[in-house]
PDB file of N, CA and C and ligand atoms in Angstrom:
ATOM      1  N   MET A   1     -18.630 267.893 109.816  1.00  0.00           N
ATOM      2  CA  MET A   1     -18.664 266.797 108.985  1.00  0.00           C
ATOM      3  C   MET A   1     -17.916 265.045 108.314  1.00  0.00           C
ATOM      4  N   PRO A   2     -18.057 264.811 107.562  1.00  0.00           N
ATOM      5  CA  PRO A   2     -17.925 263.164 107.940  1.00  0.00           C
ATOM      6  C   PRO A   2     -16.009 263.027 107.961  1.00  0.00           C
ATOM      7  N   LYS A   3     -16.006 261.911 108.774  1.00  0.00           N
ATOM      8  CA  LYS A   3     -13.828 261.856 109.176  1.00  0.00           C
ATOM      9  C   LYS A   3     -14.168 260.695 108.063  1.00  0.00           C
ATOM     10  N   ILE A   4     -12.928 259.905 106.971  1.00  0.00           N
ATOM     11  CA  ILE A   4     -12.624 259.057 106.427  1.00  0.00           C
ATOM     12  C   ILE A   4     -11.091 259.043 107.044  1.00  0.00           C
ATOM     13  N   VAL A   5     -10.314 257.281 107.225  1.00  0.00           N
ATOM     14  CA  VAL A   5     -10.100 257.061 107.467  1.00  0.00           C
ATOM     15  C   VAL A   5      -9.435 255.814 106.571  1.00  0.00           C
ATOM     16  N   PHE A   6      -7.740 255.752 105.961  1.00  0.00           N
ATOM     17  CA  PHE A   6      -7.254 254.950 105.151  1.00  0.00           C
ATOM     18  C   PHE A   6      -6.166 254.612 105.854  1.00  0.00           C
ATOM     19  N   LEU A   7      -7.507 253.042 106.781  1.00  0.00           N
ATOM     20  CA  LEU A   7      -6.263 252.045 107.416  1.00  0.00           C
ATOM     21  C   LEU A   7      -4.764 251.658 107.216  1.00  0.00           C
ATOM     22  N   ASN A   8      -4.728 250.961 105.811  1.00  0.00           N
ATOM     23  CA  ASN A   8      -3.451 250.759 105.257  1.00  0.00           C
ATOM     24  C   ASN A   8      -2.926 251.573 105.133  1.00  0.00           C
ATOM     25  N   GLU A   9      -2.940 253.455 105.165  1.00  0.00           N
ATOM     26  CA  GLU A   9      -1.236 254.897 104.902  1.00  0.00           C
ATOM     27  C   GLU A   9      -1.907 255.450 106.161  1.00  0.00           C
ATOM     28  N   GLY A  10      -2.482 255.094 107.266  1.00  0.00           N
ATOM     29  CA  GLY A  10      -3.245 256.327 108.444  1.00  0.00           C
ATOM     30  C   GLY A  10      -2.905 257.226 107.773  1.00  0.00           C
ATOM     31  N   LYS A  11      -3.884 256.648 107.118  1.00  0.00           N
ATOM     32  CA  LYS A  11      -4.118 258.994 106.548  1.00  0.00           C
ATOM     33  C   LYS A  11      -5.616 258.410 106.694  1.00  0.00           C
ATOM     34  N   ARG A  12      -5.792 260.254 107.435  1.00  0.00           N
ATOM     35  CA  ARG A  12      -7.744 260.893 107.315  1.00  0.00           C
ATOM     36  C   ARG A  12      -7.729 262.127 107.478  1.00  0.00           C
ATOM     37  N   ALA A  13      -9.341 262.286 106.908  1.00  0.00           N
ATOM     38  CA  ALA A  13      -8.982 263.582 107.261  1.00  0.00           C
ATOM     39  C   ALA A  13     -11.154 263.493 106.485  1.00  0.00           C
ATOM     40  N   HIS A  14     -11.403 264.869 107.605  1.00  0.00           N
ATOM     41  CA  HIS A  14     -12.764 265.286 107.053  1.00  0.00           C
ATOM     42  C   HIS A  14     -12.888 265.886 105.938  1.00  0.00           C
ATOM     43  N   VAL A  15     -14.365 265.932 105.779  1.00  0.00           N
ATOM     44  CA  VAL A  15     -13.927 266.331 104.163  1.00  0.00           C
ATOM     45  C   VAL A  15     -16.033 266.935 104.382  1.00  0.00           C
ATOM     46  N   ALA A  16     -16.326 267.150 103.027  1.00  0.00           N
ATOM     47  CA  ALA A  16     -17.261 267.724 102.436  1.00  0.00           C
ATOM     48  C   ALA A  16     -18.642 266.653 101.926  1.00  0.00           C
ATOM     49  N   ALA A  17     -19.308 266.140 102.785  1.00  0.00           N
ATOM     50  CA  ALA A  17     -20.226 264.444 102.853  1.00  0.00           C
ATOM     51  C   ALA A  17     -20.643 265.014 101.617  1.00  0.00           C
ATOM     52  N   GLY A  18     -20.244 263.788 100.727  1.00  0.00           N
ATOM     53  CA  GLY A  18     -20.766 264.144  98.869  1.00  0.00           C
ATOM     54  C   GLY A  18     -19.373 263.331  97.767  1.00  0.00           C
ATOM     55  N   ARG A  19     -18.447 263.595  98.683  1.00  0.00           N
ATOM     56  CA  ARG A  19     -17.016 263.431  98.100  1.00  0.00           C
ATOM     57  C   ARG A  19     -16.703 261.466  97.996  1.00  0.00           C
ATOM     58  N   THR A  20     -16.017 261.495  96.854  1.00  0.00           N
ATOM     59  CA  THR A  20     -15.806 260.364  96.588  1.00  0.00           C
ATOM     60  C   THR A  20     -14.481 260.112  96.828  1.00  0.00           C
ATOM     61  N   VAL A  21     -14.524 258.297  97.849  1.00  0.00           N
ATOM     62  CA  VAL A  21     -13.650 258.341  97.876  1.00  0.00           C
ATOM     63  C   VAL A  21     -12.399 258.486  98.019  1.00  0.00           C
ATOM     64  N   LEU A  22     -11.773 257.919  96.424  1.00  0.00           N
ATOM     65  CA  LEU A  22     -11.487 258.479  95.507  1.00  0.00           C
ATOM     66  C   LEU A  22     -10.686 259.740  95.303  1.00  0.00           C
ATOM     67  N   ASP A  23     -11.893 260.310  95.140  1.00  0.00           N
ATOM     68  CA  ASP A  23     -11.017 261.743  95.111  1.00  0.00           C
ATOM     69  C   ASP A  23     -10.353 262.719  96.757  1.00  0.00           C
ATOM     70  N   VAL A  24     -10.641 261.779  97.468  1.00  0.00           N
ATOM     71  CA  VAL A  24     -10.089 262.044  98.833  1.00  0.00           C
ATOM     72  C   VAL A  24      -9.220 261.604  99.184  1.00  0.00           C
ATOM     73  N   ALA A  25      -9.276 259.494  98.269  1.00  0.00           N
ATOM     74  CA  ALA A  25      -7.925 259.126  98.622  1.00  0.00           C
ATOM     75  C   ALA A  25      -7.232 259.851  97.559  1.00  0.00           C
ATOM     76  N   LEU A  26      -7.036 260.514  96.271  1.00  0.00           N
ATOM     77  CA  LEU A  26      -5.907 261.418  95.515  1.00  0.00           C
ATOM     78  C   LEU A  26      -5.252 262.684  96.321  1.00  0.00           C
ATOM     79  N   GLU A  27      -6.958 263.085  96.775  1.00  0.00           N
ATOM     80  CA  GLU A  27      -5.980 264.663  97.703  1.00  0.00           C
ATOM     81  C   GLU A  27      -5.217 264.110  99.203  1.00  0.00           C
ATOM     82  N   LEU A  28      -5.062 262.947  99.536  1.00  0.00           N
ATOM     83  CA  LEU A  28      -4.214 263.371 100.440  1.00  0.00           C
ATOM     84  C   LEU A  28      -2.914 261.026 100.417  1.00  0.00           C
ATOM     85  N   GLY A  29      -3.416 261.241  98.670  1.00  0.00           N
ATOM     86  CA  GLY A  29      -1.442 260.815  98.760  1.00  0.00           C
ATOM     87  C   GLY A  29      -1.530 259.849  98.783  1.00  0.00           C
ATOM     88  N   VAL A  30      -2.749 258.688  98.665  1.00  0.00           N
ATOM     89  CA  VAL A  30      -3.065 257.351  99.206  1.00  0.00           C
ATOM     90  C   VAL A  30      -2.820 256.768  97.949  1.00  0.00           C
ATOM     91  N   ALA A  31      -1.561 255.572  98.245  1.00  0.00           N
ATOM     92  CA  ALA A  31      -1.340 254.782  97.001  1.00  0.00           C
ATOM     93  C   ALA A  31      -3.063 253.897  97.205  1.00  0.00           C
ATOM     94  N   ILE A  32      -3.728 254.763  95.446  1.00  0.00           N
ATOM     95  CA  ILE A  32      -4.863 253.132  94.890  1.00  0.00           C
ATOM     96  C   ILE A  32      -5.333 253.885  93.830  1.00  0.00           C
ATOM     97  N   GLY A  33      -5.330 252.819  92.655  1.00  0.00           N
ATOM     98  CA  GLY A  33      -5.712 252.627  91.574  1.00  0.00           C
ATOM     99  C   GLY A  33      -5.975 253.754  90.521  1.00  0.00           C
ATOM    100  N   HIS A  34      -6.233 254.057  89.401  1.00  0.00           N
ATOM    101  CA  HIS A  34      -7.334 255.098  88.905  1.00  0.00           C
ATOM    102  C   HIS A  34      -7.762 255.320  87.571  1.00  0.00           C
ATOM    103  N   VAL A  35      -6.854 254.026  87.635  1.00  0.00           N
ATOM    104  CA  VAL A  35      -6.678 254.093  85.298  1.00  0.00           C
ATOM    105  C   VAL A  35      -7.956 253.985  84.413  1.00  0.00           C
ATOM    106  N   CYS A  36      -9.062 254.648  85.544  1.00  0.00           N
ATOM    107  CA  CYS A  36     -10.353 255.368  83.851  1.00  0.00           C
ATOM    108  C   CYS A  36     -10.603 257.374  84.371  1.00  0.00           C
ATOM    109  N   GLY A  37      -9.702 257.129  85.252  1.00  0.00           N
ATOM    110  CA  GLY A  37     -10.081 258.395  85.038  1.00  0.00           C
ATOM    111  C   GLY A  37     -11.622 258.748  86.221  1.00  0.00           C
ATOM    112  N   GLY A  38     -11.200 257.798  87.318  1.00  0.00           N
ATOM    113  CA  GLY A  38     -13.545 257.633  87.782  1.00  0.00           C
ATOM    114  C   GLY A  38     -14.431 257.535  87.039  1.00  0.00           C
ATOM    115  N   GLY A  39     -14.452 257.556  86.581  1.00  0.00           N
ATOM    116  CA  GLY A  39     -15.220 256.830  85.076  1.00  0.00           C
ATOM    117  C   GLY A  39     -15.718 255.575  85.277  1.00  0.00           C
ATOM    118  N   GLY A  40     -15.518 255.083  86.652  1.00  0.00           N
ATOM    119  CA  GLY A  40     -16.524 253.464  86.883  1.00  0.00           C
ATOM    120  C   GLY A  40     -16.193 252.645  85.849  1.00  0.00           C
ATOM    121  N   THR A  41     -15.849 252.820  85.283  1.00  0.00           N
ATOM    122  CA  THR A  41     -15.422 250.750  84.044  1.00  0.00           C
ATOM    123  C   THR A  41     -13.782 250.436  84.235  1.00  0.00           C
ATOM    124  N   CYS A  42     -12.770 250.721  85.259  1.00  0.00           N
ATOM    125  CA  CYS A  42     -11.731 249.822  84.900  1.00  0.00           C
ATOM    126  C   CYS A  42     -11.969 248.803  85.920  1.00  0.00           C
ATOM    127  N   SER A  43     -12.338 249.064  87.255  1.00  0.00           N
ATOM    128  CA  SER A  43     -12.697 248.729  88.656  1.00  0.00           C
ATOM    129  C   SER A  43     -11.285 248.413  88.861  1.00  0.00           C
ATOM    130  N   THR A  44     -10.022 249.848  89.658  1.00  0.00           N
ATOM    131  CA  THR A  44      -8.717 249.904  90.084  1.00  0.00           C
ATOM    132  C   THR A  44      -8.779 250.264  91.337  1.00  0.00           C
ATOM    133  N   CYS A  45     -10.280 250.922  91.889  1.00  0.00           N
ATOM    134  CA  CYS A  45     -10.274 252.105  92.485  1.00  0.00           C
ATOM    135  C   CYS A  45     -10.742 251.451  94.255  1.00  0.00           C
ATOM    136  N   ARG A  46     -10.529 250.288  93.890  1.00  0.00           N
ATOM    137  CA  ARG A  46     -10.925 249.258  95.075  1.00  0.00           C
ATOM    138  C   ARG A  46     -10.727 249.572  96.410  1.00  0.00           C
ATOM    139  N   VAL A  47     -12.149 249.687  97.068  1.00  0.00           N
ATOM    140  CA  VAL A  47     -11.499 250.000  99.171  1.00  0.00           C
ATOM    141  C   VAL A  47     -12.454 249.169  99.084  1.00  0.00           C
ATOM    142  N   ALA A  48     -11.958 248.628 100.564  1.00  0.00           N
ATOM    143  CA  ALA A  48     -12.774 247.707 100.974  1.00  0.00           C
ATOM    144  C   ALA A  48     -13.204 248.146 102.167  1.00  0.00           C
ATOM    145  N   CYS A  49     -14.804 249.092 102.702  1.00  0.00           N
ATOM    146  CA  CYS A  49     -15.250 249.375 103.320  1.00  0.00           C
ATOM    147  C   CYS A  49     -15.159 248.400 105.340  1.00  0.00           C
ATOM    148  N   VAL A  50     -14.075 248.761 106.128  1.00  0.00           N
ATOM    149  CA  VAL A  50     -14.195 247.709 106.716  1.00  0.00           C
ATOM    150  C   VAL A  50     -14.603 248.932 108.266  1.00  0.00           C
ATOM    151  N   LEU A  51     -15.265 250.005 108.177  1.00  0.00           N
ATOM    152  CA  LEU A  51     -15.959 250.311 109.307  1.00  0.00           C
ATOM    153  C   LEU A  51     -17.177 251.703 108.629  1.00  0.00           C
ATOM    154  N   ASN A  52     -17.712 251.164 109.428  1.00  0.00           N
ATOM    155  CA  ASN A  52     -19.498 252.045 109.045  1.00  0.00           C
ATOM    156  C   ASN A  52     -19.673 252.181 107.417  1.00  0.00           C
ATOM    157  N   PRO A  53     -19.831 250.341 107.032  1.00  0.00           N
ATOM    158  CA  PRO A  53     -19.897 250.762 104.842  1.00  0.00           C
ATOM    159  C   PRO A  53     -21.769 251.428 104.689  1.00  0.00           C
ATOM    160  N   GLU A  54     -22.258 251.657 105.582  1.00  0.00           N
ATOM    161  CA  GLU A  54     -23.636 251.796 106.344  1.00  0.00           C
ATOM    162  C   GLU A  54     -23.844 253.177 105.506  1.00  0.00           C
ATOM    163  N   ASN A  55     -22.760 254.045 105.703  1.00  0.00           N
ATOM    164  CA  ASN A  55     -22.192 255.043 105.355  1.00  0.00           C
ATOM    165  C   ASN A  55     -21.478 256.077 104.146  1.00  0.00           C
ATOM    166  N   LEU A  56     -21.136 254.586 103.187  1.00  0.00           N
ATOM    167  CA  LEU A  56     -21.478 255.752 102.331  1.00  0.00           C
ATOM    168  C   LEU A  56     -22.645 255.501 101.280  1.00  0.00           C
ATOM    169  N   SER A  57     -22.224 255.771 100.218  1.00  0.00           N
ATOM    170  CA  SER A  57     -23.341 255.826  99.008  1.00  0.00           C
ATOM    171  C   SER A  57     -24.219 254.707  98.235  1.00  0.00           C
ATOM    172  N   PRO A  58     -24.896 254.288  98.057  1.00  0.00           N
ATOM    173  CA  PRO A  58     -25.156 252.972  97.756  1.00  0.00           C
ATOM    174  C   PRO A  58     -25.256 252.285  96.918  1.00  0.00           C
ATOM    175  N   ILE A  59     -24.884 251.076  96.228  1.00  0.00           N
ATOM    176  CA  ILE A  59     -24.382 250.447  95.367  1.00  0.00           C
ATOM    177  C   ILE A  59     -24.411 250.803  93.724  1.00  0.00           C
ATOM    178  N   GLN A  60     -24.000 251.116  93.256  1.00  0.00           N
ATOM    179  CA  GLN A  60     -24.701 251.721  91.871  1.00  0.00           C
ATOM    180  C   GLN A  60     -23.575 250.708  90.787  1.00  0.00           C
ATOM    181  N   PRO A  61     -25.160 250.522  89.955  1.00  0.00           N
ATOM    182  CA  PRO A  61     -24.830 249.139  88.717  1.00  0.00           C
ATOM    183  C   PRO A  61     -23.633 248.704  88.741  1.00  0.00           C
ATOM    184  N   ASN A  62     -22.689 250.034  88.462  1.00  0.00           N
ATOM    185  CA  ASN A  62     -21.279 249.196  87.940  1.00  0.00           C
ATOM    186  C   ASN A  62     -21.156 248.432  88.615  1.00  0.00           C
ATOM    187  N   GLU A  63     -20.852 249.163  90.096  1.00  0.00           N
ATOM    188  CA  GLU A  63     -20.605 248.269  90.787  1.00  0.00           C
ATOM    189  C   GLU A  63     -20.494 246.837  90.366  1.00  0.00           C
ATOM    190  N   ILE A  64     -21.799 246.456  91.011  1.00  0.00           N
ATOM    191  CA  ILE A  64     -22.945 245.651  91.422  1.00  0.00           C
ATOM    192  C   ILE A  64     -22.495 244.617  89.811  1.00  0.00           C
ATOM    193  N   ALA A  65     -21.891 244.777  88.659  1.00  0.00           N
ATOM    194  CA  ALA A  65     -21.657 244.068  87.816  1.00  0.00           C
ATOM    195  C   ALA A  65     -19.811 243.522  88.102  1.00  0.00           C
ATOM    196  N   TYR A  66     -18.915 243.793  88.910  1.00  0.00           N
ATOM    197  CA  TYR A  66     -17.771 243.534  89.154  1.00  0.00           C
ATOM    198  C   TYR A  66     -18.299 242.499  90.203  1.00  0.00           C
ATOM    199  N   GLU A  67     -18.812 242.447  90.935  1.00  0.00           N
ATOM    200  CA  GLU A  67     -18.586 241.959  92.280  1.00  0.00           C
ATOM    201  C   GLU A  67     -17.417 241.672  92.972  1.00  0.00           C
ATOM    202  N   LEU A  68     -17.246 242.335  93.482  1.00  0.00           N
ATOM    203  CA  LEU A  68     -16.740 243.419  94.200  1.00  0.00           C
ATOM    204  C   LEU A  68     -16.572 242.190  95.425  1.00  0.00           C
ATOM    205  N   GLY A  69     -17.087 241.747  96.150  1.00  0.00           N
ATOM    206  CA  GLY A  69     -17.254 241.066  97.026  1.00  0.00           C
ATOM    207  C   GLY A  69     -17.768 241.957  98.415  1.00  0.00           C
ATOM    208  N   GLU A  70     -18.294 241.698  99.088  1.00  0.00           N
ATOM    209  CA  GLU A  70     -19.109 242.577 100.796  1.00  0.00           C
ATOM    210  C   GLU A  70     -18.243 243.026 100.808  1.00  0.00           C
ATOM    211  N   ASN A  71     -18.925 244.718 100.819  1.00  0.00           N
ATOM    212  CA  ASN A  71     -18.826 245.784 101.639  1.00  0.00           C
ATOM    213  C   ASN A  71     -17.537 246.254 100.557  1.00  0.00           C
ATOM    214  N   VAL A  72     -17.062 245.612  99.753  1.00  0.00           N
ATOM    215  CA  VAL A  72     -16.115 245.640  98.754  1.00  0.00           C
ATOM    216  C   VAL A  72     -16.180 247.308  97.675  1.00  0.00           C
ATOM    217  N   ARG A  73     -15.920 247.908  97.463  1.00  0.00           N
ATOM    218  CA  ARG A  73     -16.478 249.278  96.798  1.00  0.00           C
ATOM    219  C   ARG A  73     -15.306 250.420  95.081  1.00  0.00           C
ATOM    220  N   LEU A  74     -16.050 250.041  94.984  1.00  0.00           N
ATOM    221  CA  LEU A  74     -15.225 251.347  93.067  1.00  0.00           C
ATOM    222  C   LEU A  74     -15.044 252.619  94.351  1.00  0.00           C
ATOM    223  N   GLY A  75     -13.873 253.012  94.109  1.00  0.00           N
ATOM    224  CA  GLY A  75     -13.697 253.997  95.414  1.00  0.00           C
ATOM    225  C   GLY A  75     -14.341 255.328  94.733  1.00  0.00           C
ATOM    226  N   CYS A  76     -14.276 255.281  93.297  1.00  0.00           N
ATOM    227  CA  CYS A  76     -14.907 256.818  91.968  1.00  0.00           C
ATOM    228  C   CYS A  76     -16.614 256.497  92.381  1.00  0.00           C
ATOM    229  N   GLN A  77     -17.038 255.849  92.688  1.00  0.00           N
ATOM    230  CA  GLN A  77     -18.440 255.282  93.140  1.00  0.00           C
ATOM    231  C   GLN A  77     -18.916 255.838  93.745  1.00  0.00           C
ATOM    232  N   ALA A  78     -18.165 255.392  95.039  1.00  0.00           N
ATOM    233  CA  ALA A  78     -18.510 255.989  96.395  1.00  0.00           C
ATOM    234  C   ALA A  78     -18.309 256.896  97.549  1.00  0.00           C
ATOM    235  N   ARG A  79     -19.609 257.185  98.105  1.00  0.00           N
ATOM    236  CA  ARG A  79     -19.607 258.802  98.192  1.00  0.00           C
ATOM    237  C   ARG A  79     -20.053 258.552 100.121  1.00  0.00           C
ATOM    238  N   ILE A  80     -18.756 258.903 100.197  1.00  0.00           N
ATOM    239  CA  ILE A  80     -19.033 259.555 102.055  1.00  0.00           C
ATOM    240  C   ILE A  80     -19.681 260.462 102.541  1.00  0.00           C
ATOM    241  N   GLU A  81     -20.896 259.685 102.685  1.00  0.00           N
ATOM    242  CA  GLU A  81     -22.139 259.940 104.203  1.00  0.00           C
ATOM    243  C   GLU A  81     -22.177 260.513 105.014  1.00  0.00           C
ATOM    244  N   GLY A  82     -20.961 260.185 106.334  1.00  0.00           N
ATOM    245  CA  GLY A  82     -20.715 259.738 107.192  1.00  0.00           C
ATOM    246  C   GLY A  82     -19.791 258.639 107.518  1.00  0.00           C
ATOM    247  N   ASP A  83     -19.134 259.245 109.109  1.00  0.00           N
ATOM    248  CA  ASP A  83     -18.014 258.703 108.794  1.00  0.00           C
ATOM    249  C   ASP A  83     -17.518 257.160 108.466  1.00  0.00           C
ATOM    250  N   VAL A  84     -16.167 256.796 108.372  1.00  0.00           N
ATOM    251  CA  VAL A  84     -16.114 256.031 107.618  1.00  0.00           C
ATOM    252  C   VAL A  84     -14.137 255.380 107.259  1.00  0.00           C
ATOM    253  N   GLY A  85     -14.254 253.756 107.809  1.00  0.00           N
ATOM    254  CA  GLY A  85     -12.838 253.352 107.959  1.00  0.00           C
ATOM    255  C   GLY A  85     -12.729 252.494 106.604  1.00  0.00           C
ATOM    256  N   VAL A  86     -11.703 252.936 105.706  1.00  0.00           N
ATOM    257  CA  VAL A  86     -11.223 251.840 104.699  1.00  0.00           C
ATOM    258  C   VAL A  86     -10.213 251.125 104.663  1.00  0.00           C
ATOM    259  N   ARG A  87     -10.192 250.613 103.172  1.00  0.00           N
ATOM    260  CA  ARG A  87      -8.099 250.109 103.545  1.00  0.00           C
ATOM    261  C   ARG A  87      -8.730 249.766 101.694  1.00  0.00           C
ATOM    262  N   VAL A  88      -7.527 249.906 101.201  1.00  0.00           N
ATOM    263  CA  VAL A  88      -7.123 250.090  99.305  1.00  0.00           C
ATOM    264  C   VAL A  88      -6.805 248.171  99.637  1.00  0.00           C
ATOM    265  N   VAL A  89      -7.527 247.647  98.358  1.00  0.00           N
ATOM    266  CA  VAL A  89      -7.764 246.877  97.425  1.00  0.00           C
ATOM    267  C   VAL A  89      -6.808 246.477  96.285  1.00  0.00           C
ATOM    268  N   PRO A  90      -5.301 246.067  97.469  1.00  0.00           N
ATOM    269  CA  PRO A  90      -4.271 246.305  96.268  1.00  0.00           C
ATOM    270  C   PRO A  90      -5.108 244.862  94.815  1.00  0.00           C
ATOM    271  N   ILE A  91      -4.541 246.180  93.941  1.00  0.00           N
ATOM    272  CA  ILE A  91      -4.868 245.457  92.058  1.00  0.00           C
ATOM    273  C   ILE A  91      -3.502 244.404  91.824  1.00  0.00           C
ATOM    274  N   PRO A  92      -3.835 243.253  91.999  1.00  0.00           N
ATOM    275  CA  PRO A  92      -3.509 242.978  90.254  1.00  0.00           C
ATOM    276  C   PRO A  92      -3.027 242.990  89.657  1.00  0.00           C
ATOM    277  N   ARG A  93      -0.387 243.585  89.729  1.00  0.00           N
ATOM    278  CA  ARG A  93      -0.132 244.242  88.184  1.00  0.00           C
ATOM    279  C   ARG A  93      -0.364 243.414  86.937  1.00  0.00           C
ATOM    280  N   ALA A  94      -1.200 242.436  86.896  1.00  0.00           N
ATOM    281  CA  ALA A  94      -1.118 241.771  85.368  1.00  0.00           C
ATOM    282  C   ALA A  94      -2.539 242.598  85.032  1.00  0.00           C
ATOM    283  N   ILE A  95      -4.088 243.274  85.830  1.00  0.00           N
ATOM    284  CA  ILE A  95      -4.520 243.889  85.577  1.00  0.00           C
ATOM    285  C   ILE A  95      -4.281 245.336  85.158  1.00  0.00           C
ATOM    286  N   LEU A  96      -3.788 245.620  85.588  1.00  0.00           N
ATOM    287  CA  LEU A  96      -2.880 246.784  86.231  1.00  0.00           C
ATOM    288  C   LEU A  96      -1.949 247.444  84.346  1.00  0.00           C
ATOM    289  N   VAL A  97      -1.871 246.305  83.301  1.00  0.00           N
ATOM    290  CA  VAL A  97      -0.864 246.536  82.631  1.00  0.00           C
ATOM    291  C   VAL A  97      -1.598 246.084  81.267  1.00  0.00           C
TER     292      VAL A  97
HETATM  293  S1  FES B   1     -10.926 255.000  89.022  1.00  0.00           S
HETATM  294 FE1  FES B   1     -11.913 253.674  87.254  1.00  0.00          FE
HETATM  295  S2  FES B   1     -12.872 252.242  88.119  1.00  0.00           S
HETATM  296 FE2  FES B   1     -13.103 253.745  89.366  1.00  0.00          FE
END
């Protein structure tokens, strides 16, 4: 089972391959935005994959549209396929209201 570590909160878990980063973050109580509920349309669930970004599923077209930057993914679209380390990207409050 792959391991994911949320480096900014020191939380970690072994998870079934194929789960999304957002699902696991919410299960662990990691503070992460998810305004659209995981639909891939709000971009508030951004995570920077700082360890083994190649172990996340391929980038989806809607992620490309957001121009997220190198190794930044939407947590609701990125599926865990191997060990990874991520940091939640803080979203400015202005975007959330
Ligand atoms: S929760 Fe909205 S894009 Fe991921």
